[in-house]
Amino acid sequence: MKNGSRKMKISFNSPVILGFVVICFAALILGTITGGITNNLFFSVYRSSLINPLTYIRFIGHIFGHANWNHFIGNIMLILLVGPLLEEKYGSFNMVVIIITTALVTGLVNFIFFPHIQLLGASGVVFALILLSSFTSFKEGTIPLTFILVALVYIGQQVYEGIFINDNVANLTHIIGGVVGAGLGYMMNKGKMNKY
């Protein structure tokens, strides 16, 4: 006699987000084992020679590096919370585009304007996803109130912390990540980017 219950299975529901988390975790372990050498070589961005091929790897690689376990957990928990829902809505290909675009834009801004600051961590991606998530109920000709509220609270917090709190967090990276997420969210919801 069957009891009507089914076996529960674990589903690999969000390949891009899960892959991103695995790469970040591997980078954290490597950074810990090497005493930060791999972070300096691959997983942070700073002003370096354009002749050095690692410079170009770091323009994207910096989003995978984290300074310590707390830094990693803070970013990854938010990415795991918001990312899978966004990947389901927009598709895996568009999630890769969002992550790489955020990495390149924040990496280039840091490289050009902050030559003596070493930037690492996924916080730009976190804030891109947060702002992107507020576009999930976007309709043609309207701006979601949730987007306006998130943008005001988020940008206000980043400006306040940038001016009044010296906590070694790259507030400009958060703002740029949010702008990238908002811009791509607007484009995707206007139908200019296809779901793959």
CSV table of C-alpha atoms in Angstrom, one decimal:
chain,number,residue,atom,x,y,z
A,1,MET,CA,0.0,0.0,0.0
A,2,LYS,CA,1.3,3.4,-1.0
A,3,ASN,CA,1.3,6.1,1.6
A,4,GLY,CA,1.0,8.9,-1.1
A,5,SER,CA,4.3,10.5,0.0
A,6,ARG,CA,7.0,11.3,-2.5
A,7,LYS,CA,10.7,11.3,-1.9
A,8,MET,CA,12.1,14.8,-1.7
A,9,LYS,CA,14.9,15.6,-4.0
A,10,ILE,CA,17.4,18.5,-4.0
A,11,SER,CA,17.1,20.6,-7.1
A,12,PHE,CA,19.9,22.5,-8.8
A,13,ASN,CA,17.6,25.4,-9.2
A,14,SER,CA,19.9,28.3,-9.9
A,15,PRO,CA,23.1,27.2,-11.7
A,16,VAL,CA,24.6,30.7,-12.2
A,17,ILE,CA,24.0,31.8,-8.6
A,18,LEU,CA,25.2,28.5,-7.2
A,19,GLY,CA,28.2,28.5,-9.5
A,20,PHE,CA,29.0,32.0,-8.4
A,21,VAL,CA,28.8,31.0,-4.7
A,22,VAL,CA,31.1,28.0,-5.3
A,23,ILE,CA,33.7,30.2,-7.0
A,24,CYS,CA,33.6,32.7,-4.2
A,25,PHE,CA,34.0,30.0,-1.6
A,26,ALA,CA,36.9,28.5,-3.5
A,27,ALA,CA,38.5,31.9,-3.7
A,28,LEU,CA,38.0,32.4,0.0
A,29,ILE,CA,39.7,29.1,0.8
A,30,LEU,CA,42.6,29.8,-1.5
A,31,GLY,CA,43.0,33.3,0.0
A,32,THR,CA,43.0,31.8,3.5
A,33,ILE,CA,45.5,29.1,2.6
A,34,THR,CA,47.9,31.4,0.7
A,35,GLY,CA,47.7,34.2,3.3
A,36,GLY,CA,46.0,36.6,0.8
A,37,ILE,CA,48.4,36.0,-2.1
A,38,THR,CA,45.6,34.7,-4.5
A,39,ASN,CA,43.4,37.7,-3.5
A,40,ASN,CA,46.3,40.0,-4.6
A,41,LEU,CA,46.9,38.1,-7.8
A,42,PHE,CA,43.4,37.3,-9.0
A,43,PHE,CA,40.6,38.3,-6.7
A,44,SER,CA,41.0,42.0,-6.1
A,45,VAL,CA,41.3,45.0,-8.4
A,46,TYR,CA,43.8,47.9,-8.1
A,47,ARG,CA,46.0,50.0,-10.3
A,48,SER,CA,48.5,47.8,-12.1
A,49,SER,CA,50.3,47.7,-15.4
A,50,LEU,CA,48.1,47.3,-18.5
A,51,ILE,CA,50.8,45.1,-19.9
A,52,ASN,CA,50.2,42.5,-17.1
A,53,PRO,CA,47.5,40.0,-18.3
A,54,LEU,CA,46.4,39.5,-14.7
A,55,THR,CA,45.2,43.1,-14.6
A,56,TYR,CA,42.4,42.1,-17.0
A,57,ILE,CA,41.5,39.0,-15.0
A,58,ARG,CA,41.2,41.2,-11.9
A,59,PHE,CA,38.6,43.4,-13.6
A,60,ILE,CA,36.2,40.5,-13.2
A,61,GLY,CA,37.9,38.4,-10.6
A,62,HIS,CA,37.6,40.9,-7.8
A,63,ILE,CA,33.9,40.0,-7.3
A,64,PHE,CA,34.9,36.5,-6.2
A,65,GLY,CA,37.5,37.5,-3.5
A,66,HIS,CA,36.6,38.2,0.1
A,67,ALA,CA,38.8,39.4,2.9
A,68,ASN,CA,37.5,37.0,5.5
A,69,TRP,CA,34.6,34.6,6.4
A,70,ASN,CA,32.3,37.4,7.7
A,71,HIS,CA,32.8,39.4,4.5
A,72,PHE,CA,32.0,36.3,2.5
A,73,ILE,CA,28.9,35.4,4.6
A,74,GLY,CA,27.5,38.9,4.5
A,75,ASN,CA,27.5,39.0,0.7
A,76,ILE,CA,26.7,35.4,-0.1
A,77,MET,CA,23.6,35.2,2.2
A,78,LEU,CA,22.0,38.1,0.3
A,79,ILE,CA,23.0,36.6,-3.1
A,80,LEU,CA,21.5,33.3,-2.2
A,81,LEU,CA,18.3,35.0,-0.9
A,82,VAL,CA,17.7,37.2,-3.9
A,83,GLY,CA,19.6,35.6,-6.8
A,84,PRO,CA,17.7,32.4,-7.4
A,85,LEU,CA,14.4,34.3,-7.8
A,86,LEU,CA,16.0,36.7,-10.3
A,87,GLU,CA,17.6,33.9,-12.2
A,88,GLU,CA,14.2,32.2,-12.5
A,89,LYS,CA,12.6,35.4,-13.8
A,90,TYR,CA,15.3,36.7,-16.1
A,91,GLY,CA,17.2,33.5,-17.1
A,92,SER,CA,20.7,32.2,-16.5
A,93,PHE,CA,22.3,34.0,-19.4
A,94,ASN,CA,21.0,37.4,-18.2
A,95,MET,CA,22.3,36.7,-14.7
A,96,VAL,CA,25.8,36.1,-16.2
A,97,VAL,CA,25.4,39.4,-18.1
A,98,ILE,CA,24.4,41.3,-14.9
A,99,ILE,CA,27.3,39.8,-12.8
A,100,ILE,CA,30.0,40.4,-15.4
A,101,THR,CA,28.7,43.9,-16.3
A,102,THR,CA,28.7,44.8,-12.6
A,103,ALA,CA,32.2,43.4,-12.1
A,104,LEU,CA,33.6,45.2,-15.2
A,105,VAL,CA,32.0,48.6,-14.3
A,106,THR,CA,33.0,48.6,-10.7
A,107,GLY,CA,36.4,47.2,-11.5
A,108,LEU,CA,37.1,49.8,-14.1
A,109,VAL,CA,35.9,52.7,-11.9
A,110,ASN,CA,38.1,51.5,-9.0
A,111,PHE,CA,41.1,51.0,-11.4
A,112,ILE,CA,40.7,54.5,-12.9
A,113,PHE,CA,39.6,56.7,-10.0
A,114,PHE,CA,41.0,54.9,-6.9
A,115,PRO,CA,44.5,53.7,-7.9
A,116,HIS,CA,45.6,53.1,-4.3
A,117,ILE,CA,42.6,51.2,-3.1
A,118,GLN,CA,42.4,47.4,-3.4
A,119,LEU,CA,38.8,46.4,-4.0
A,120,LEU,CA,37.4,42.9,-3.5
A,121,GLY,CA,34.1,41.3,-2.7
A,122,ALA,CA,30.7,40.7,-4.2
A,123,SER,CA,29.0,43.7,-2.6
A,124,GLY,CA,28.6,45.4,-6.0
A,125,VAL,CA,26.8,42.3,-7.3
A,126,VAL,CA,24.7,42.2,-4.1
A,127,PHE,CA,23.4,45.7,-4.7
A,128,ALA,CA,22.9,45.1,-8.4
A,129,LEU,CA,20.6,42.2,-7.5
A,130,ILE,CA,18.8,44.2,-4.8
A,131,LEU,CA,18.0,47.0,-7.2
A,132,LEU,CA,17.1,44.6,-9.9
A,133,SER,CA,14.7,42.7,-7.6
A,134,SER,CA,12.7,45.9,-7.2
A,135,PHE,CA,11.9,45.8,-10.9
A,136,THR,CA,10.2,42.4,-10.8
A,137,SER,CA,6.7,43.9,-11.0
A,138,PHE,CA,7.7,46.5,-13.6
A,139,LYS,CA,4.9,47.4,-16.1
A,140,GLU,CA,5.3,49.6,-19.3
A,141,GLY,CA,5.0,53.3,-18.5
A,142,THR,CA,5.3,52.9,-14.7
A,143,ILE,CA,8.1,53.0,-12.1
A,144,PRO,CA,7.5,50.6,-9.2
A,145,LEU,CA,7.1,52.4,-5.9
A,146,THR,CA,9.2,49.6,-4.3
A,147,PHE,CA,12.1,50.6,-6.7
A,148,ILE,CA,11.8,54.3,-5.6
A,149,LEU,CA,11.8,53.3,-1.9
A,150,VAL,CA,14.7,50.8,-2.3
A,151,ALA,CA,16.8,53.3,-4.3
A,152,LEU,CA,16.2,56.2,-1.8
A,153,VAL,CA,16.9,54.1,1.3
A,154,TYR,CA,19.9,52.3,-0.3
A,155,ILE,CA,21.5,55.4,-1.9
A,156,GLY,CA,20.9,57.5,1.2
A,157,GLN,CA,22.5,54.8,3.4
A,158,GLN,CA,25.5,54.6,1.1
A,159,VAL,CA,26.0,58.4,1.0
A,160,TYR,CA,25.6,58.6,4.8
A,161,GLU,CA,28.1,55.8,5.4
A,162,GLY,CA,30.5,57.3,2.8
A,163,ILE,CA,30.5,60.6,4.6
A,164,PHE,CA,30.2,59.8,8.3
A,165,ILE,CA,31.4,56.2,8.8
A,166,ASN,CA,34.9,55.2,8.0
A,167,ASP,CA,34.3,51.4,7.9
A,168,ASN,CA,36.5,50.5,4.9
A,169,VAL,CA,33.5,49.5,2.8
A,170,ALA,CA,33.5,50.7,-0.8
A,171,ASN,CA,30.2,52.7,-0.8
A,172,LEU,CA,30.8,53.9,-4.3
A,173,THR,CA,31.0,50.3,-5.5
A,174,HIS,CA,27.6,49.6,-3.8
A,175,ILE,CA,26.0,52.6,-5.6
A,176,ILE,CA,27.5,51.7,-9.0
A,177,GLY,CA,26.4,48.1,-8.5
A,178,GLY,CA,22.9,49.3,-7.8
A,179,VAL,CA,22.9,51.6,-10.8
A,180,VAL,CA,24.0,48.7,-13.0
A,181,GLY,CA,21.2,46.5,-11.6
A,182,ALA,CA,18.6,49.2,-12.0
A,183,GLY,CA,19.7,49.9,-15.6
A,184,LEU,CA,19.7,46.3,-16.6
A,185,GLY,CA,16.5,45.7,-14.8
A,186,TYR,CA,14.8,48.5,-16.7
A,187,MET,CA,16.2,47.2,-20.1
A,188,MET,CA,15.1,43.6,-19.4
A,189,ASN,CA,11.7,44.5,-18.3
A,190,LYS,CA,11.2,46.7,-21.4
A,191,GLY,CA,11.8,43.5,-23.4
A,192,LYS,CA,15.2,44.6,-24.8
A,193,MET,CA,16.9,41.5,-23.4
A,194,ASN,CA,15.6,38.0,-24.0
A,195,LYS,CA,15.4,35.3,-21.3
A,196,TYR,CA,17.7,32.4,-22.1
